[in-house]
Amino acid sequence: AVDVDAEITVTAGCTEAIGATAMGLLEPGDRVVVFEPYYDCYPAALALAGAEPVFVALRQQADGSFGFDGDELRSACAGARAVLVNTPHNPTGKVFTAAELQVIAEAALEHDLLVLADEVYDQLVYEGEHVSIASLDGMRERTVTMGSLGKTFSLTGWKVGWTIASPELTRAVRSAHQFLIYAVATPLQHAAAVGIREGDAYIAEQREMFRSRRDLLGAELAKLGFTFAPTQGGYFILADHTAFSGPRGITSDVELCHHLIEHAGVATIPPSAFYANKELGRPLLRFAFCKTEGTLRAAVERLSAMA
């Protein structure tokens, strides 16, 4: 149960929710555990609050999936103020399991940490099950859960997001939110409420559409030599490109991005931009399947012509 007036704050998208939460709850010098690769606004939001990120790597396993080392996480949590968790995860497409979230929760409880939970892709899950970390024992009172209308309904330009937190944490979030945005456009909030109340069928259609486009793009990328685990949530494929790029003498994600633009007219994202340790991102490439089927087919045709 959530107290609407005391525990929900409507924000200008989840990005503002992250910024307001950081500025409202963190002090200069506070350390915040962040999984890398990360959504690129996290370091900026922490910098605005004067906080310092401590990175824990999500490393690609033999099957292409991403996971973290529990000991590395626990070590990073020592002396920290908060841990930032994004599930479903951008850019890896990982959905953290209940067991993984329990490890994070136990570390947060052991070190008395706040948990900043970015759950913008919670409705776009294709494999596994989304679990809110705030639902775990002992986590409700120390977690700020952040969400957004934009990803679920493909309305990113509306900038309607929210935080859900205890009254004590919410007061801190609002102390920053008041001077960042103050209020989100009222007509869009009314429309967002209709979507949340009545949008289940539409969301289900969106989820199946994205699943189909994930499978279309993934099958073609696999033929070209890219290796990855199926995206569990969100709308990105984070793939190892070395089998594709190696024969072309290309050794980094940035170099490959330029090459694909120049020689195939296909734009991708270099994941090293989402890592503090750039070396971890260099073998990877991020593809987005939140495009029309025609755009995806044209892209794979151009990539195949290069092969």
Short mmCIF file of C-alpha atoms in Angstrom, two decimals:
data_model
loop_
_atom_site.label_atom_id
_atom_site.label_comp_id
_atom_site.label_asym_id
_atom_site.label_seq_id
_atom_site.Cartn_x
_atom_site.Cartn_y
_atom_site.Cartn_z
CA ALA A 1 0.00 0.00 0.00
CA VAL A 2 1.22 3.48 -0.90
CA ASP A 3 0.13 6.80 0.59
CA VAL A 4 -0.41 8.85 -2.57
CA ASP A 5 0.05 12.26 -0.96
CA ALA A 6 3.01 11.42 1.26
CA GLU A 7 4.93 8.81 -0.76
CA ILE A 8 4.56 9.59 -4.49
CA THR A 9 6.25 12.49 -6.24
CA VAL A 10 5.54 13.13 -9.93
CA THR A 11 8.76 14.07 -11.73
CA ALA A 12 9.82 15.18 -15.20
CA GLY A 13 10.60 11.65 -16.31
CA CYS A 14 12.79 9.21 -14.44
CA THR A 15 15.90 11.25 -15.25
CA GLU A 16 14.66 14.09 -13.06
CA ALA A 17 13.62 11.55 -10.44
CA ILE A 18 17.22 10.31 -10.32
CA GLY A 19 18.59 13.86 -10.08
CA ALA A 20 16.12 14.98 -7.40
CA THR A 21 16.72 11.82 -5.38
CA ALA A 22 20.49 12.26 -5.55
CA MET A 23 20.40 15.94 -4.62
CA GLY A 24 17.80 15.45 -1.91
CA LEU A 25 19.36 12.47 -0.16
CA LEU A 26 23.11 12.63 -0.78
CA GLU A 27 25.78 14.90 0.69
CA PRO A 28 29.09 15.96 -0.89
CA GLY A 29 31.57 13.14 -0.54
CA ASP A 30 28.97 10.39 -0.14
CA ARG A 31 29.90 7.20 -2.01
CA VAL A 32 27.25 5.49 -4.13
CA VAL A 33 27.64 1.97 -5.54
CA VAL A 34 26.77 1.91 -9.24
CA PHE A 35 26.72 -1.12 -11.52
CA GLU A 36 28.54 -0.62 -14.79
CA PRO A 37 27.64 -0.37 -17.61
CA TYR A 38 25.24 2.32 -16.47
CA TYR A 39 22.63 4.73 -17.81
CA ASP A 40 24.76 7.75 -18.61
CA CYS A 41 22.88 10.22 -16.41
CA TYR A 42 23.90 8.42 -13.19
CA PRO A 43 27.44 9.85 -12.87
CA ALA A 44 26.15 13.30 -13.82
CA ALA A 45 23.36 13.20 -11.22
CA LEU A 46 25.81 12.08 -8.55
CA ALA A 47 28.28 14.80 -9.56
CA LEU A 48 25.58 17.46 -9.20
CA ALA A 49 25.02 16.20 -5.65
CA GLY A 50 28.77 16.11 -4.95
CA ALA A 51 28.61 12.33 -4.47
CA GLU A 52 31.18 9.84 -5.74
CA PRO A 53 30.34 6.67 -7.69
CA VAL A 54 31.93 3.35 -6.75
CA PHE A 55 31.60 0.95 -9.66
CA VAL A 56 30.79 -2.75 -9.60
CA ALA A 57 31.05 -4.44 -12.98
CA LEU A 58 28.35 -6.51 -14.63
CA ARG A 59 30.55 -8.92 -16.54
CA GLN A 60 29.55 -10.97 -19.55
CA GLN A 61 29.40 -14.68 -18.80
CA ALA A 62 30.16 -17.56 -21.18
CA ASP A 63 26.51 -17.68 -22.30
CA GLY A 64 26.48 -13.95 -23.07
CA SER A 65 24.47 -12.97 -20.00
CA PHE A 66 25.69 -10.44 -17.45
CA GLY A 67 26.24 -10.99 -13.74
CA PHE A 68 28.05 -9.46 -10.77
CA ASP A 69 30.35 -10.82 -8.09
CA GLY A 70 28.75 -10.74 -4.64
CA ASP A 71 32.07 -10.25 -2.86
CA GLU A 72 32.94 -7.32 -5.10
CA LEU A 73 29.55 -5.77 -4.33
CA ARG A 74 29.91 -6.23 -0.56
CA SER A 75 33.38 -4.72 -0.64
CA ALA A 76 32.12 -1.70 -2.59
CA CYS A 77 29.27 -1.18 -0.11
CA ALA A 78 31.61 -0.75 2.84
CA GLY A 79 31.63 2.95 3.68
CA ALA A 80 29.02 3.81 1.03
CA ARG A 81 25.84 5.83 1.54
CA ALA A 82 23.67 4.24 -1.17
CA VAL A 83 23.49 1.66 -3.95
CA LEU A 84 21.85 2.40 -7.30
CA VAL A 85 20.06 -0.54 -8.93
CA ASN A 86 18.59 -0.49 -12.45
CA THR A 87 16.39 -3.46 -13.38
CA PRO A 88 15.49 -4.24 -16.10
CA HIS A 89 18.95 -2.94 -16.92
CA ASN A 90 20.06 -0.49 -19.58
CA PRO A 91 22.16 -1.24 -21.58
CA THR A 92 22.63 -4.98 -20.92
CA GLY A 93 18.95 -5.98 -21.05
CA LYS A 94 19.47 -7.94 -17.82
CA VAL A 95 16.58 -8.53 -15.41
CA PHE A 96 18.04 -8.97 -11.94
CA THR A 97 16.80 -12.17 -10.34
CA ALA A 98 15.17 -12.27 -6.92
CA ALA A 99 18.30 -14.03 -5.63
CA GLU A 100 20.58 -11.27 -6.99
CA LEU A 101 18.36 -8.58 -5.50
CA GLN A 102 18.48 -10.40 -2.18
CA VAL A 103 22.30 -10.20 -2.24
CA ILE A 104 22.03 -6.45 -2.86
CA ALA A 105 19.40 -6.08 -0.14
CA GLU A 106 21.53 -7.94 2.40
CA ALA A 107 24.51 -5.70 1.61
CA ALA A 108 22.30 -2.62 1.97
CA LEU A 109 21.02 -3.81 5.33
CA GLU A 110 24.48 -4.77 6.56
CA HIS A 111 25.93 -1.34 5.70
CA ASP A 112 22.75 0.70 6.35
CA LEU A 113 22.54 1.93 2.74
CA LEU A 114 19.83 3.71 0.86
CA VAL A 115 18.71 1.97 -2.34
CA LEU A 116 17.94 4.03 -5.43
CA ALA A 117 15.92 1.73 -7.70
CA ASP A 118 15.52 2.75 -11.35
CA GLU A 119 12.70 0.57 -12.72
CA VAL A 120 11.69 2.42 -15.88
CA TYR A 121 11.55 -0.79 -17.95
CA ASP A 122 9.50 -2.75 -15.41
CA GLN A 123 6.66 -3.40 -17.89
CA LEU A 124 8.95 -4.47 -20.74
CA VAL A 125 10.12 -7.88 -19.50
CA TYR A 126 10.38 -10.80 -21.94
CA GLU A 127 12.33 -13.38 -19.91
CA GLY A 128 12.28 -13.87 -16.15
CA GLU A 129 10.24 -11.74 -13.78
CA HIS A 130 10.63 -8.17 -12.60
CA VAL A 131 10.95 -7.87 -8.82
CA SER A 132 10.97 -4.49 -7.07
CA ILE A 133 13.74 -4.49 -4.49
CA ALA A 134 11.49 -2.40 -2.21
CA SER A 135 9.26 -5.48 -1.87
CA LEU A 136 12.01 -7.47 -0.10
CA ASP A 137 12.12 -7.68 3.69
CA GLY A 138 13.58 -4.58 5.30
CA MET A 139 13.87 -2.63 2.05
CA ARG A 140 10.65 -0.62 1.89
CA GLU A 141 11.79 2.11 4.29
CA ARG A 142 15.26 2.56 2.74
CA THR A 143 14.35 2.44 -0.99
CA VAL A 144 13.37 5.14 -3.46
CA THR A 145 11.66 3.40 -6.40
CA MET A 146 11.77 5.42 -9.61
CA GLY A 147 9.66 4.86 -12.71
CA SER A 148 8.41 6.49 -15.86
CA LEU A 149 5.54 6.54 -18.31
CA GLY A 150 7.82 7.15 -21.27
CA LYS A 151 9.36 3.73 -21.86
CA THR A 152 6.17 1.75 -21.18
CA PHE A 153 3.99 3.76 -23.56
CA SER A 154 6.68 5.00 -26.00
CA LEU A 155 5.98 8.56 -24.87
CA THR A 156 9.45 9.64 -23.80
CA GLY A 157 8.80 13.25 -24.82
CA TRP A 158 5.98 13.58 -22.27
CA LYS A 159 8.48 13.42 -19.39
CA VAL A 160 6.15 11.98 -16.76
CA GLY A 161 7.93 9.96 -14.11
CA TRP A 162 7.73 9.38 -10.37
CA THR A 163 9.38 8.35 -7.16
CA ILE A 164 7.79 6.09 -4.54
CA ALA A 165 9.36 6.22 -1.09
CA SER A 166 8.60 6.51 2.61
CA PRO A 167 7.39 9.93 3.79
CA GLU A 168 10.83 10.66 5.28
CA LEU A 169 12.68 9.90 2.03
CA THR A 170 9.99 11.57 -0.05
CA ARG A 171 10.39 14.84 1.86
CA ALA A 172 14.08 14.83 0.95
CA VAL A 173 13.35 14.08 -2.73
CA ARG A 174 10.77 16.89 -2.84
CA SER A 175 13.20 19.35 -1.25
CA ALA A 176 15.25 19.11 -4.46
CA HIS A 177 12.36 18.48 -6.89
CA GLN A 178 10.70 21.74 -5.78
CA PHE A 179 13.62 23.79 -7.06
CA LEU A 180 14.41 21.70 -10.15
CA ILE A 181 11.00 21.40 -11.82
CA TYR A 182 8.37 22.15 -9.16
CA ALA A 183 5.57 20.63 -11.23
CA VAL A 184 5.02 18.46 -14.31
CA ALA A 185 2.49 19.51 -16.97
CA THR A 186 -0.95 18.86 -15.49
CA PRO A 187 -2.73 17.74 -18.71
CA LEU A 188 -0.04 15.12 -19.28
CA GLN A 189 -0.44 13.87 -15.73
CA HIS A 190 -4.17 13.34 -16.30
CA ALA A 191 -3.42 11.45 -19.52
CA ALA A 192 -0.74 9.42 -17.77
CA ALA A 193 -3.22 8.42 -15.08
CA VAL A 194 -5.60 7.10 -17.76
CA GLY A 195 -2.78 5.07 -19.27
CA ILE A 196 -1.78 3.58 -15.93
CA ARG A 197 -5.37 2.70 -15.03
CA GLU A 198 -6.53 1.41 -18.40
CA GLY A 199 -3.39 0.53 -20.36
CA ASP A 200 -2.81 -3.13 -19.51
CA ALA A 201 -3.94 -4.42 -22.91
CA TYR A 202 -1.89 -1.81 -24.74
CA ILE A 203 1.19 -2.59 -22.63
CA ALA A 204 0.80 -6.29 -23.40
CA GLU A 205 0.71 -5.49 -27.13
CA GLN A 206 3.80 -3.29 -26.81
CA ARG A 207 5.63 -6.05 -24.96
CA GLU A 208 4.85 -8.62 -27.66
CA MET A 209 5.80 -6.18 -30.42
CA PHE A 210 9.16 -5.49 -28.79
CA ARG A 211 9.70 -9.22 -28.18
CA SER A 212 9.11 -9.89 -31.88
CA ARG A 213 11.51 -7.14 -32.93
CA ARG A 214 14.09 -8.31 -30.43
CA ASP A 215 13.91 -11.78 -31.97
CA LEU A 216 14.09 -10.41 -35.52
CA LEU A 217 17.16 -8.28 -34.87
CA GLY A 218 18.80 -10.86 -32.62
CA ALA A 219 18.51 -13.68 -35.15
CA GLU A 220 20.14 -11.59 -37.86
CA LEU A 221 22.93 -10.31 -35.60
CA ALA A 222 23.71 -13.89 -34.56
CA LYS A 223 24.10 -14.86 -38.23
CA LEU A 224 26.67 -12.09 -38.60
CA GLY A 225 28.73 -13.40 -35.68
CA PHE A 226 27.61 -11.17 -32.83
CA THR A 227 27.28 -13.06 -29.54
CA PHE A 228 24.83 -12.19 -26.76
CA ALA A 229 22.18 -13.58 -24.47
CA PRO A 230 18.54 -12.79 -25.33
CA THR A 231 17.51 -9.41 -23.95
CA GLN A 232 15.40 -10.09 -20.87
CA GLY A 233 13.97 -6.58 -20.53
CA GLY A 234 14.10 -3.10 -22.05
CA TYR A 235 14.83 -2.62 -25.73
CA PHE A 236 18.55 -2.97 -26.30
CA ILE A 237 20.82 -5.81 -27.37
CA LEU A 238 24.33 -5.58 -25.93
CA ALA A 239 26.47 -7.86 -28.08
CA ASP A 240 30.10 -8.91 -28.28
CA HIS A 241 31.30 -7.74 -31.68
CA THR A 242 34.76 -9.32 -31.83
CA ALA A 243 33.89 -12.13 -34.25
CA PHE A 244 32.40 -9.53 -36.61
CA SER A 245 34.99 -6.78 -36.18
CA GLY A 246 38.16 -8.86 -35.79
CA PRO A 247 38.41 -9.94 -39.45
CA ARG A 248 38.08 -6.28 -40.40
CA GLY A 249 40.96 -5.24 -38.18
CA ILE A 250 38.68 -3.27 -35.85
CA THR A 251 39.47 -3.50 -32.16
CA SER A 252 37.13 -1.11 -30.32
CA ASP A 253 33.46 -0.27 -30.05
CA VAL A 254 33.98 3.37 -31.03
CA GLU A 255 35.94 2.39 -34.13
CA LEU A 256 33.27 -0.10 -35.13
CA CYS A 257 30.49 2.46 -34.64
CA HIS A 258 32.22 4.85 -37.04
CA HIS A 259 32.84 2.00 -39.49
CA LEU A 260 29.18 0.94 -39.56
CA ILE A 261 27.99 4.50 -40.10
CA GLU A 262 30.45 5.10 -42.92
CA HIS A 263 30.18 1.73 -44.69
CA ALA A 264 26.66 0.54 -43.92
CA GLY A 265 24.68 3.62 -42.88
CA VAL A 266 23.75 1.92 -39.61
CA ALA A 267 24.06 3.81 -36.32
CA THR A 268 24.85 1.96 -33.08
CA ILE A 269 26.07 3.02 -29.64
CA PRO A 270 29.60 2.37 -28.25
CA PRO A 271 29.08 0.90 -24.75
CA SER A 272 32.45 2.10 -23.46
CA ALA A 273 30.59 5.40 -22.91
CA PHE A 274 28.67 3.59 -20.14
CA TYR A 275 31.74 2.28 -18.31
CA ALA A 276 34.24 3.91 -15.98
CA ASN A 277 36.55 1.04 -16.94
CA LYS A 278 36.46 1.63 -20.70
CA GLU A 279 38.20 -1.65 -21.50
CA LEU A 280 35.11 -3.59 -20.40
CA GLY A 281 32.99 -1.87 -23.03
CA ARG A 282 35.33 -2.02 -26.02
CA PRO A 283 34.35 -5.56 -27.18
CA LEU A 284 30.65 -4.67 -27.04
CA LEU A 285 28.11 -2.83 -29.16
CA ARG A 286 24.59 -1.67 -28.30
CA PHE A 287 21.75 -2.11 -30.77
CA ALA A 288 18.21 -0.75 -30.25
CA PHE A 289 15.20 -2.74 -31.42
CA CYS A 290 12.64 -0.06 -30.49
CA LYS A 291 12.32 0.75 -34.20
CA THR A 292 9.85 -0.09 -36.93
CA GLU A 293 10.17 -3.53 -38.44
CA GLY A 294 11.04 -1.88 -41.74
CA THR A 295 13.93 0.02 -40.17
CA LEU A 296 15.26 -3.13 -38.52
CA ARG A 297 15.07 -5.14 -41.74
CA ALA A 298 16.82 -2.37 -43.66
CA ALA A 299 19.57 -2.26 -41.03
CA VAL A 300 20.24 -5.99 -41.11
CA GLU A 301 20.23 -5.96 -44.90
CA ARG A 302 22.92 -3.29 -44.89
CA LEU A 303 24.97 -5.14 -42.26
CA SER A 304 24.65 -8.39 -44.21
CA ALA A 305 25.77 -6.66 -47.39
CA MET A 306 28.94 -5.62 -45.55
CA ALA A 307 29.64 -9.22 -44.57
#
